[in-house]
PDB file of C-alpha atoms in Angstrom:
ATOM      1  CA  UNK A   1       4.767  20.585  10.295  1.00 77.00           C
ATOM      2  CA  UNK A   2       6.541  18.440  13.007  1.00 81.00           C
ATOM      3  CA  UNK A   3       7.705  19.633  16.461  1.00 87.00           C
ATOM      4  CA  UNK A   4       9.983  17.157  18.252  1.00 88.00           C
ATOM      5  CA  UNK A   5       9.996  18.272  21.750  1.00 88.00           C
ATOM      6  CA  UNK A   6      13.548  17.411  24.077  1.00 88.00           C
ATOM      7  CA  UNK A   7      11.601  15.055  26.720  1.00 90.00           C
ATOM      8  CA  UNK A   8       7.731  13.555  27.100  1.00 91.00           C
ATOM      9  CA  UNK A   9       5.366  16.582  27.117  1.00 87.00           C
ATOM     10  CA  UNK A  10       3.212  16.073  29.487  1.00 88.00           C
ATOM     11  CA  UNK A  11       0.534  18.349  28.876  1.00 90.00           C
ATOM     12  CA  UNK A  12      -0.461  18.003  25.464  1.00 87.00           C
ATOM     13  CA  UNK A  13      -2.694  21.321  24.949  1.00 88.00           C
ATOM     14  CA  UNK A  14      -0.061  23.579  26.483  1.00 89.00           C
ATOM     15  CA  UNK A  15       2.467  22.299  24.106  1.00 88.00           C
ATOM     16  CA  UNK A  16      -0.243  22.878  21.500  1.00 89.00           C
ATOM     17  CA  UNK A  17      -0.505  26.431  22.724  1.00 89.00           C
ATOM     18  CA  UNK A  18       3.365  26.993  23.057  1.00 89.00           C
ATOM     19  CA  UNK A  19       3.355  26.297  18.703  1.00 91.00           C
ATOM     20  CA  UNK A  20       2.286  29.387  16.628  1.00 91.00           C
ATOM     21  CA  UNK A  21       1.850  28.767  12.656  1.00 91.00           C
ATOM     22  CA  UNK A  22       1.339  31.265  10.561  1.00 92.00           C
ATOM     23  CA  UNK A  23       1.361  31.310   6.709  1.00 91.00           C
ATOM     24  CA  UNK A  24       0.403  34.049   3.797  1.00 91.00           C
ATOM     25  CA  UNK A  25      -1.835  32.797   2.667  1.00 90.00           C
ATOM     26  CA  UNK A  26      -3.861  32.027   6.235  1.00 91.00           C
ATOM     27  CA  UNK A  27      -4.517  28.380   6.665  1.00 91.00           C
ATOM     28  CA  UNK A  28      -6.294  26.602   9.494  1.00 91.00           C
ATOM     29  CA  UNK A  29      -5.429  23.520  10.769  1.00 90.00           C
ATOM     30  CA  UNK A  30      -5.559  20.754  13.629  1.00 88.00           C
ATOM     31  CA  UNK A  31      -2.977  19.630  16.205  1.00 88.00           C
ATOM     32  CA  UNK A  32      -2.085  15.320  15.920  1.00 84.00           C
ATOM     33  CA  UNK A  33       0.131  13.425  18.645  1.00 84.00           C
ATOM     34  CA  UNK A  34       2.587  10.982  16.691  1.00 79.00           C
ATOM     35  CA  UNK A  35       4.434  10.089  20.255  1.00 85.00           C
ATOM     36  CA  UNK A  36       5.495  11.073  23.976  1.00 89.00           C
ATOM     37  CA  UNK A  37       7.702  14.097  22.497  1.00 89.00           C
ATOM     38  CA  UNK A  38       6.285  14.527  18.678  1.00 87.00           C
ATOM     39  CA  UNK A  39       3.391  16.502  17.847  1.00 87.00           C
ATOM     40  CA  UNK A  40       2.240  17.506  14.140  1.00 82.00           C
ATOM     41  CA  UNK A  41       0.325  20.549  12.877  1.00 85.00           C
ATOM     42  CA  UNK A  42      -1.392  19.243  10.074  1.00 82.00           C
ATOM     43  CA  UNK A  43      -3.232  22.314   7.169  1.00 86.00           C
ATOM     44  CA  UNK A  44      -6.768  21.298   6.113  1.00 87.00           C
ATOM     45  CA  UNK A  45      -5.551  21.368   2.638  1.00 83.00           C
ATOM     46  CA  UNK A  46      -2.796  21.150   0.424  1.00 80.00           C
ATOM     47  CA  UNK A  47      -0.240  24.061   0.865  1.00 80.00           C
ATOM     48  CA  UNK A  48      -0.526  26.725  -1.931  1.00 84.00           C
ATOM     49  CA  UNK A  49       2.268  26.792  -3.953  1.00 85.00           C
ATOM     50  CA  UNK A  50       4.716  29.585  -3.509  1.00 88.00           C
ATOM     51  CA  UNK A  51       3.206  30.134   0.195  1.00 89.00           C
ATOM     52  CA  UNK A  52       5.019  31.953   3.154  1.00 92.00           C
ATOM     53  CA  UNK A  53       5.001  29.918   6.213  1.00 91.00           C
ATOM     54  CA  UNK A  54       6.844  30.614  10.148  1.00 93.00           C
ATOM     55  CA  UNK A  55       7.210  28.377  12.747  1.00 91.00           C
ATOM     56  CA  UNK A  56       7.691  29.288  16.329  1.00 92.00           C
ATOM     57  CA  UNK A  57       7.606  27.133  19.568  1.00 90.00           C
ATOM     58  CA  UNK A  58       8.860  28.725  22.756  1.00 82.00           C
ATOM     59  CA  UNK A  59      12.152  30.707  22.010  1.00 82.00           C
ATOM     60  CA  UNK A  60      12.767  29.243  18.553  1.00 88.00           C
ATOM     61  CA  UNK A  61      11.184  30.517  15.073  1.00 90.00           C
ATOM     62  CA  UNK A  62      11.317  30.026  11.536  1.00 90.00           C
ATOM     63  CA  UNK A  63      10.341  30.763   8.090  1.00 89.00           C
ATOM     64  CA  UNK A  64      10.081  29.391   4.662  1.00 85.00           C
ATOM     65  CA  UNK A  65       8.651  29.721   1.345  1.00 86.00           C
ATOM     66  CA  UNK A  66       7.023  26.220  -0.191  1.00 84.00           C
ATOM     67  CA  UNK A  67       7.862  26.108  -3.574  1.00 84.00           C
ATOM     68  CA  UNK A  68       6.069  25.770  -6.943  1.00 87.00           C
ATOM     69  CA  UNK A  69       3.065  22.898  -7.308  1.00 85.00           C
ATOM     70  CA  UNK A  70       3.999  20.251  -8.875  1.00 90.00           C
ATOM     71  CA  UNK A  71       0.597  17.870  -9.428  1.00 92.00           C
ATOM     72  CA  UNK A  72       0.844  14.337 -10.940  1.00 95.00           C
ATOM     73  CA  UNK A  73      -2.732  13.220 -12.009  1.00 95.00           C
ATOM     74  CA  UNK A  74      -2.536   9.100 -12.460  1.00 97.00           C
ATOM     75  CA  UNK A  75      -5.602   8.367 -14.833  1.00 96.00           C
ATOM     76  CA  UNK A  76      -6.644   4.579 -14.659  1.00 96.00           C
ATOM     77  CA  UNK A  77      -8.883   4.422 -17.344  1.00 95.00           C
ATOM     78  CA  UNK A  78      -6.937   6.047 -20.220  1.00 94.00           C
ATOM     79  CA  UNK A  79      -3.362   4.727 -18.515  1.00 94.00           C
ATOM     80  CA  UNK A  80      -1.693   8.207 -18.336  1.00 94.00           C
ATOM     81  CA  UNK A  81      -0.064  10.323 -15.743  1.00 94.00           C
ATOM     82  CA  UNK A  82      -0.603  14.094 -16.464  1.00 93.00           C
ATOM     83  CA  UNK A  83       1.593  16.724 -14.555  1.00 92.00           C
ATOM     84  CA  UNK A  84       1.360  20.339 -14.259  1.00 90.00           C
ATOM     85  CA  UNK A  85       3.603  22.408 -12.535  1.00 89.00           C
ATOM     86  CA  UNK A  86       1.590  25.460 -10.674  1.00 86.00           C
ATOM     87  CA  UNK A  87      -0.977  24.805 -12.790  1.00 81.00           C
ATOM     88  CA  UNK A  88       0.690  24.942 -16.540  1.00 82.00           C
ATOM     89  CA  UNK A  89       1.000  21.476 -18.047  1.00 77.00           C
ATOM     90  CA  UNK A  90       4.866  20.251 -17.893  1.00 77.00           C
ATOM     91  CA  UNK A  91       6.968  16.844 -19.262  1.00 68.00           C
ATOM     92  CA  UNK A  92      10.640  15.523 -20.132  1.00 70.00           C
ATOM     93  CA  UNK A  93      12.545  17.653 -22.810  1.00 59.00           C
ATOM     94  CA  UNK A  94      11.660  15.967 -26.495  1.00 54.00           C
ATOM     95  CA  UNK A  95      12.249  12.650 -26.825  1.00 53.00           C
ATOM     96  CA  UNK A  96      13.559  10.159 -29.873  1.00 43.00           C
ATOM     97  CA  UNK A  97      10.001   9.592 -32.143  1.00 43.00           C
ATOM     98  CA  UNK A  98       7.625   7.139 -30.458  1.00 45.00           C
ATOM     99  CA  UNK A  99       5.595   4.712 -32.515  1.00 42.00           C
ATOM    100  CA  UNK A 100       2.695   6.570 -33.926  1.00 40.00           C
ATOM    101  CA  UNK A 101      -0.100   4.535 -32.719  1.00 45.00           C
ATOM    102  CA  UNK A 102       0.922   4.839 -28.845  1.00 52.00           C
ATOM    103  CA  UNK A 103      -1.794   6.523 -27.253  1.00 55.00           C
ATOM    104  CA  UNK A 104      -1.114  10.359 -25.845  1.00 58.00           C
ATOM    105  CA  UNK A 105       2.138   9.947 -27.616  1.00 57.00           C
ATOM    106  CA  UNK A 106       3.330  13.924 -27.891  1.00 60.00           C
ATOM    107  CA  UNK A 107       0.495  15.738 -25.699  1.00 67.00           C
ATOM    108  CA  UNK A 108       1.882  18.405 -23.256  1.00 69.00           C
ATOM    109  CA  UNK A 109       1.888  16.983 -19.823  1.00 79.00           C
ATOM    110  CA  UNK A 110       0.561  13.573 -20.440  1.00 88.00           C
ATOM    111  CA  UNK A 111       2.791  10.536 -19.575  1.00 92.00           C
ATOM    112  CA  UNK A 112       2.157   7.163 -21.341  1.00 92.00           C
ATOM    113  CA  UNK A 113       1.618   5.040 -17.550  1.00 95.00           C
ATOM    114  CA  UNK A 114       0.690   1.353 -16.734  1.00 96.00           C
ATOM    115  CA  UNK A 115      -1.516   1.485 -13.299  1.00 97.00           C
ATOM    116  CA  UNK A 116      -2.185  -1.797 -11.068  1.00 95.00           C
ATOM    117  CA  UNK A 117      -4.134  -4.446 -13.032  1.00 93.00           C
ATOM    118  CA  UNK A 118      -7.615  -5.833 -11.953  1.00 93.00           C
ATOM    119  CA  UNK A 119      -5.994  -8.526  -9.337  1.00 92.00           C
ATOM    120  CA  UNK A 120      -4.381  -5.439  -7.902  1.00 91.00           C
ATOM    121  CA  UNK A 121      -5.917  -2.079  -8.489  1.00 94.00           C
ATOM    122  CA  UNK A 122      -4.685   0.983  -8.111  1.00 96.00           C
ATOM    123  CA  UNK A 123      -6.514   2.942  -4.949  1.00 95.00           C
ATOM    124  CA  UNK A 124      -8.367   5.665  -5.921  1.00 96.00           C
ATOM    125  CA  UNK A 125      -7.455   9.114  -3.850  1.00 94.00           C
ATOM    126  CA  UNK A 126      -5.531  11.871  -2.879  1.00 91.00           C
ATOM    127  CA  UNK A 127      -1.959  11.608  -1.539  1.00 91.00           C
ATOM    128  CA  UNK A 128       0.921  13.371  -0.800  1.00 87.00           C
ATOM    129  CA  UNK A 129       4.440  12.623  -1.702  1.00 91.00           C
ATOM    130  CA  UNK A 130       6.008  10.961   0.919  1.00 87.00           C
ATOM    131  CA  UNK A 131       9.600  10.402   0.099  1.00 91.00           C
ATOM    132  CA  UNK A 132      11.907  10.049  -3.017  1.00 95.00           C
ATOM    133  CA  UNK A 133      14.172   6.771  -3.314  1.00 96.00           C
ATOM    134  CA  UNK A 134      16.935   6.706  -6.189  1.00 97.00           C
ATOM    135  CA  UNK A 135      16.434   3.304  -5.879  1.00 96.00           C
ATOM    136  CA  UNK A 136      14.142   0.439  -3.463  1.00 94.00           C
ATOM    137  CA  UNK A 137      13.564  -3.311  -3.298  1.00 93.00           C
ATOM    138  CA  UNK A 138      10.315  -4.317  -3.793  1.00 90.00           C
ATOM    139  CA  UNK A 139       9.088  -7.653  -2.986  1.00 88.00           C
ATOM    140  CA  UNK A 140       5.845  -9.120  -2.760  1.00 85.00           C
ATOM    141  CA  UNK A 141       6.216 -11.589  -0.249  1.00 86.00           C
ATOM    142  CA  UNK A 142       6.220  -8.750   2.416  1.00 81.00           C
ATOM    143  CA  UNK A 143       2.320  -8.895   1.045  1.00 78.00           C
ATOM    144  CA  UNK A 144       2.205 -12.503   1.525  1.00 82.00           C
ATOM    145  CA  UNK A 145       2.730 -13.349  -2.437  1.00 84.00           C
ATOM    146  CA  UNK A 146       5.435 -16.123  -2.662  1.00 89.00           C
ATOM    147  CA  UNK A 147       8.460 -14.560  -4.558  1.00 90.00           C
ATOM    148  CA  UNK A 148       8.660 -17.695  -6.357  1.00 90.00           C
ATOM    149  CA  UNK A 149       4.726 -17.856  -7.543  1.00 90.00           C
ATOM    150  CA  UNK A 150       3.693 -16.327 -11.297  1.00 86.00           C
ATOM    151  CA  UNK A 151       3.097 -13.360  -9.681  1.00 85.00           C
ATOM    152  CA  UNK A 152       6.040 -13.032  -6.996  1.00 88.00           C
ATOM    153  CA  UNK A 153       8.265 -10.524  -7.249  1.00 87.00           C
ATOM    154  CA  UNK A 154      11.699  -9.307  -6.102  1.00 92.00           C
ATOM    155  CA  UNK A 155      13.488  -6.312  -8.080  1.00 91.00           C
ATOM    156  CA  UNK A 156      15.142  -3.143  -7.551  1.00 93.00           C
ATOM    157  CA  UNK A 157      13.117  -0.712  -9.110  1.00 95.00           C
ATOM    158  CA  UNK A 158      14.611   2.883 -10.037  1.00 97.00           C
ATOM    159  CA  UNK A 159      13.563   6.298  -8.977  1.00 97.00           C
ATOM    160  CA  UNK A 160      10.862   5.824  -6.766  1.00 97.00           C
ATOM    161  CA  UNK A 161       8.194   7.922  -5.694  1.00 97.00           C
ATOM    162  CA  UNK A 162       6.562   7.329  -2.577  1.00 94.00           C
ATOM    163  CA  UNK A 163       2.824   8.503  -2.278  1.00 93.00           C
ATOM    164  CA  UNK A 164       1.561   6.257   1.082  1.00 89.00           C
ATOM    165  CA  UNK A 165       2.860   4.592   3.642  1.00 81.00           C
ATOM    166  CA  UNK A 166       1.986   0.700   2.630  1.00 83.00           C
ATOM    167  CA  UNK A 167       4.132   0.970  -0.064  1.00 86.00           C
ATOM    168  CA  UNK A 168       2.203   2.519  -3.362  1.00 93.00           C
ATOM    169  CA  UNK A 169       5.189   4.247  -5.675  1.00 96.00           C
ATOM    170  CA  UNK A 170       5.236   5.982  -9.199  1.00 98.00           C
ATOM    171  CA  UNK A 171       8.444   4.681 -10.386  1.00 97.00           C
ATOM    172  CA  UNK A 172      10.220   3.523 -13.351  1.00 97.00           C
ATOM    173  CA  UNK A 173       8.904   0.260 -14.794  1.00 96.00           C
ATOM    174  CA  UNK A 174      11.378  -0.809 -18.188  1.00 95.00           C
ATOM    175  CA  UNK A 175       9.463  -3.826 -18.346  1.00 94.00           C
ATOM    176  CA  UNK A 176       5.805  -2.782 -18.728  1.00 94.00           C
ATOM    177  CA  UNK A 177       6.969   0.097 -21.387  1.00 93.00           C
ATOM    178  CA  UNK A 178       4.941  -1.846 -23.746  1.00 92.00           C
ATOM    179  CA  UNK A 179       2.071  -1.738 -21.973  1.00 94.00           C
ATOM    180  CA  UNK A 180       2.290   2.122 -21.094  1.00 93.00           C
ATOM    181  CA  UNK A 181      -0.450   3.911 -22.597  1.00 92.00           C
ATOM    182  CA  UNK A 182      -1.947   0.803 -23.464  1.00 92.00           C
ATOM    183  CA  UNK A 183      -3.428  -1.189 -20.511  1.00 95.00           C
ATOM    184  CA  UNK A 184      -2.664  -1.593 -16.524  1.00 97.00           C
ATOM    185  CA  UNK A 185      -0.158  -4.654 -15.541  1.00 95.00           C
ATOM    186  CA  UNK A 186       1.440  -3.488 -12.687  1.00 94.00           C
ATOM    187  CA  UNK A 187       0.654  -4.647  -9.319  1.00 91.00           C
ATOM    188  CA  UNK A 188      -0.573  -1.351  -8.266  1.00 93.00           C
ATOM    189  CA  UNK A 189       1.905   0.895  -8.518  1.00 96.00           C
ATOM    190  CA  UNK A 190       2.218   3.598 -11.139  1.00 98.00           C
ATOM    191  CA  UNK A 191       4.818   2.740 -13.746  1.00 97.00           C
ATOM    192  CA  UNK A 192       6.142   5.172 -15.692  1.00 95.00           C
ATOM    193  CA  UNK A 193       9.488   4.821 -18.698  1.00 93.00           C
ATOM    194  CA  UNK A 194      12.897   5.184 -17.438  1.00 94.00           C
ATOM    195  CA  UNK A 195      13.301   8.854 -18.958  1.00 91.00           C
ATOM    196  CA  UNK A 196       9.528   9.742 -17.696  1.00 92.00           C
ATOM    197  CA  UNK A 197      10.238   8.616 -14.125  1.00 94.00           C
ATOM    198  CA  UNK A 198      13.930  10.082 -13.490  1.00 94.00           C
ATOM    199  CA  UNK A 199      12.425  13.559 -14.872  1.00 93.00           C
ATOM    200  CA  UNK A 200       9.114  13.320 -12.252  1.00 94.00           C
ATOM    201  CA  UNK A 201      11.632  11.906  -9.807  1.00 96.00           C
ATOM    202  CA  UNK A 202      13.906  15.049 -10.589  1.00 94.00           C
ATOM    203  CA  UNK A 203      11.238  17.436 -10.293  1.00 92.00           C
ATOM    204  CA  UNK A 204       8.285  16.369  -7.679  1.00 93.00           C
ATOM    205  CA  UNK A 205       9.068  17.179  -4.160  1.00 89.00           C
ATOM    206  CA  UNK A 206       8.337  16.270  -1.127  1.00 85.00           C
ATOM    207  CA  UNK A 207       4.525  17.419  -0.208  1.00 82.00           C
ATOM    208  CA  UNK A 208       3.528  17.616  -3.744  1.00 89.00           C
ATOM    209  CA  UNK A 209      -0.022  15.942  -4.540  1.00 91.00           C
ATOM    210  CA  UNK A 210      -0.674  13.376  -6.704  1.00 95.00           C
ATOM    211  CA  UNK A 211      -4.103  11.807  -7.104  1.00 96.00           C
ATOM    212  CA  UNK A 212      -5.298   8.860  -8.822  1.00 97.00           C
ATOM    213  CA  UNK A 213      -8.727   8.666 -10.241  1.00 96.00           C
ATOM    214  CA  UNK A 214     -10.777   5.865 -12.268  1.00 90.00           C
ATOM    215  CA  UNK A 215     -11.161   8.128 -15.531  1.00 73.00           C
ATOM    216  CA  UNK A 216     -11.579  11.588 -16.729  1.00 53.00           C
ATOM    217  CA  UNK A 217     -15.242  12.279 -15.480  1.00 45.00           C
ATOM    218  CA  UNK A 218     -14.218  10.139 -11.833  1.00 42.00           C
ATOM    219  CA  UNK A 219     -14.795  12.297  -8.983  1.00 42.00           C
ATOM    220  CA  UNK A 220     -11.459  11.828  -6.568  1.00 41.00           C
ATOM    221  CA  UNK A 221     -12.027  10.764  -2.989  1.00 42.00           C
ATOM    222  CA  UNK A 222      -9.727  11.329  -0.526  1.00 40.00           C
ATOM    223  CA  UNK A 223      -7.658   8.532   0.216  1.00 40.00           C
ATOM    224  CA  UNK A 224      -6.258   9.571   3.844  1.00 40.00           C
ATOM    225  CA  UNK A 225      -6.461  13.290   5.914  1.00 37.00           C
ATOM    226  CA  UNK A 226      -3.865  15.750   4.186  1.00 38.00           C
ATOM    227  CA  UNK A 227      -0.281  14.606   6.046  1.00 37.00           C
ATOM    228  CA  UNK A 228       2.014  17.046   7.821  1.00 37.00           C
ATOM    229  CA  UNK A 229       4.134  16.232   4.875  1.00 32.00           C
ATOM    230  CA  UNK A 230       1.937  18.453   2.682  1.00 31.00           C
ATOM    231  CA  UNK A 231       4.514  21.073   3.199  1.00 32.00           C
ATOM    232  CA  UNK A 232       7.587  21.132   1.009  1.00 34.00           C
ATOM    233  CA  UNK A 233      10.764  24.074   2.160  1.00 32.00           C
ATOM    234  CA  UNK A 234      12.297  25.694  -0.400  1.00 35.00           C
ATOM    235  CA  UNK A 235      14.344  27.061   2.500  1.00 33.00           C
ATOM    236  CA  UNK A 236      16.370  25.214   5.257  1.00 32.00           C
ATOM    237  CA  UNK A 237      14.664  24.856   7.949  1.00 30.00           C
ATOM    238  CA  UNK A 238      16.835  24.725  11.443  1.00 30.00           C
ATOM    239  CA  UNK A 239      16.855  21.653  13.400  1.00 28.00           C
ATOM    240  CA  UNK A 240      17.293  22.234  16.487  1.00 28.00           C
ATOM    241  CA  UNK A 241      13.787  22.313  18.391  1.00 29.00           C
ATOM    242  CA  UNK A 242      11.956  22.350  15.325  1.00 31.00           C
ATOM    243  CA  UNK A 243      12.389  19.765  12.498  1.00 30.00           C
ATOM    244  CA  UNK A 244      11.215  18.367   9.635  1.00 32.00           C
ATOM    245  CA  UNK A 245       8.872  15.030   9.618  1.00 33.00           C
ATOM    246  CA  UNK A 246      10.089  12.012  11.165  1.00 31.00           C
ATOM    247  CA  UNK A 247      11.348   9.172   8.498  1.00 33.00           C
ATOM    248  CA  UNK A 248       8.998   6.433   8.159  1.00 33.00           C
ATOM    249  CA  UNK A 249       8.487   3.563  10.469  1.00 31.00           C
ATOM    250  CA  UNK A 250       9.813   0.507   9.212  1.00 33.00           C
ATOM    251  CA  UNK A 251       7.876  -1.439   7.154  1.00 35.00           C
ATOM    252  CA  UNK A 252       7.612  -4.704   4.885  1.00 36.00           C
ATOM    253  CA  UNK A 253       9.018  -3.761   1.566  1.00 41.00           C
ATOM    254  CA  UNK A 254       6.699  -1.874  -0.822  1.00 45.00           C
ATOM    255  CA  UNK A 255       3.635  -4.526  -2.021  1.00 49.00           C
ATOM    256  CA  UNK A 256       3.432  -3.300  -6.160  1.00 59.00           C
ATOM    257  CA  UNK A 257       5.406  -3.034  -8.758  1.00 69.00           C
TER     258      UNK A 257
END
């Protein structure tokens, strides 16, 4: 949760002190200064789905609901992304029949995916959705990979996914639909079909988790501290002294595709 204060604050703990949180269920939590006027209440773990959560700093308040979980597990190993939705396995209504060797092909929740080849892995973690693009411009020489090199890039890649801020997506991939299910091409991104991505893109929100992991035994590190971003309103939330994150700092474009 993100306060942006009217003016510098100048005493940081008694701005801490003038924010109350409160959520059913409890949840603790730890102060973080982005700048002058912005400071950040950030839980020690994910938001529960489906939680009650109010907000008050000096003579404003408010309340929302987050809503349901919506988990996307990206599974390097055996190229799939599996997503549940509070827990009960979810995916795309039924599709047109899929050639019968594809691996996964059919299983509830499990997405045929193509995860960042060995030149680029995939980072292993836990993240947070960051933001949802309809559509972004990736190219690598923001990473300091020639466009015009074998592997430069420069393409506008649909419904994109955000998960950190240096640019690692789950988006569609048309290209590597081959590959999807099969082995890991991208350059460290999580590619997903056209109809796979526009349905995660249609139903992850902001906040949700998604966490990649090496196979099915891995054990998932964190990748970063749980973001302020973890929570996701189901509710409007006013904006007056009180608002929701801050976009993201301007950055190179995204470094995998």
């Amino acid at each position: 949760m993100v306060v942006t204060f009217s003016g510098p604050v100048a005493d940081r703990h008694a701005a801490e002190r003038a924010i109350a949180v409160k959520s059913a269920p409890a949840m603790t939590g730890r102060y973080q200064c982005l700048d002058n006027n912005v400071v950040q209440w950030v839980p020690d773990q994910f938001w529960p789905a489906h939680s009650t959560v109010a907000l008050s700093v000096g003579g404003v308040s408010s309340q929302f609901k987050t809503g349901p979980e919506v988990l996307g597990i990206a599974d390097i190993a055996n190229h799939t992304f599996t997503v549940t939705i509070d827990g009960v396995e979810a995916e795309p209504p039924p599709r047109l029949p899929a050639p019968h060797h594809r691996p996964h092909w059919g299983e509830d929740g499990v997405l045929p995916a193509s995860m960042g080849r060995s030149e680029y892995p995939t980072p292993v973690g836990t993240y947070t959705v960051l933001s949802k693009d309809r559509s972004v411009i990736m190219d690598s020489s923001s990473v300091g990979i020639p466009v015009d090199v074998p592997d430069g890039y420069r393409l506008t890649v649909d419904y994109a996914v955000r998960i950190t801020g240096r640019g690692l997506y789950v988006h569609s991939a048309p290209w590597a639909t081959q590959a999807m299910g099969v082995e890991n091409i991208s350059h460290g991104c999580i590619s997903l079909s056209p109809a796979d991505a526009e349905w995660y893109f249609n139903t992850v929100n902001v906040g949700d988790p998604v966490i990649v992991k090496e196979g099915i035994t891995s054990q998932v590190k964190s990748a970063d501290p749980i973001p302020a971003r973890t929570i996701k309103s189901a509710d409007p939330i006013p904006t007056r002294a009180v608002e929701g994150p801050p976009g993201q700092p301007e950055e190179p474009a995204p470094p995998g595709n």
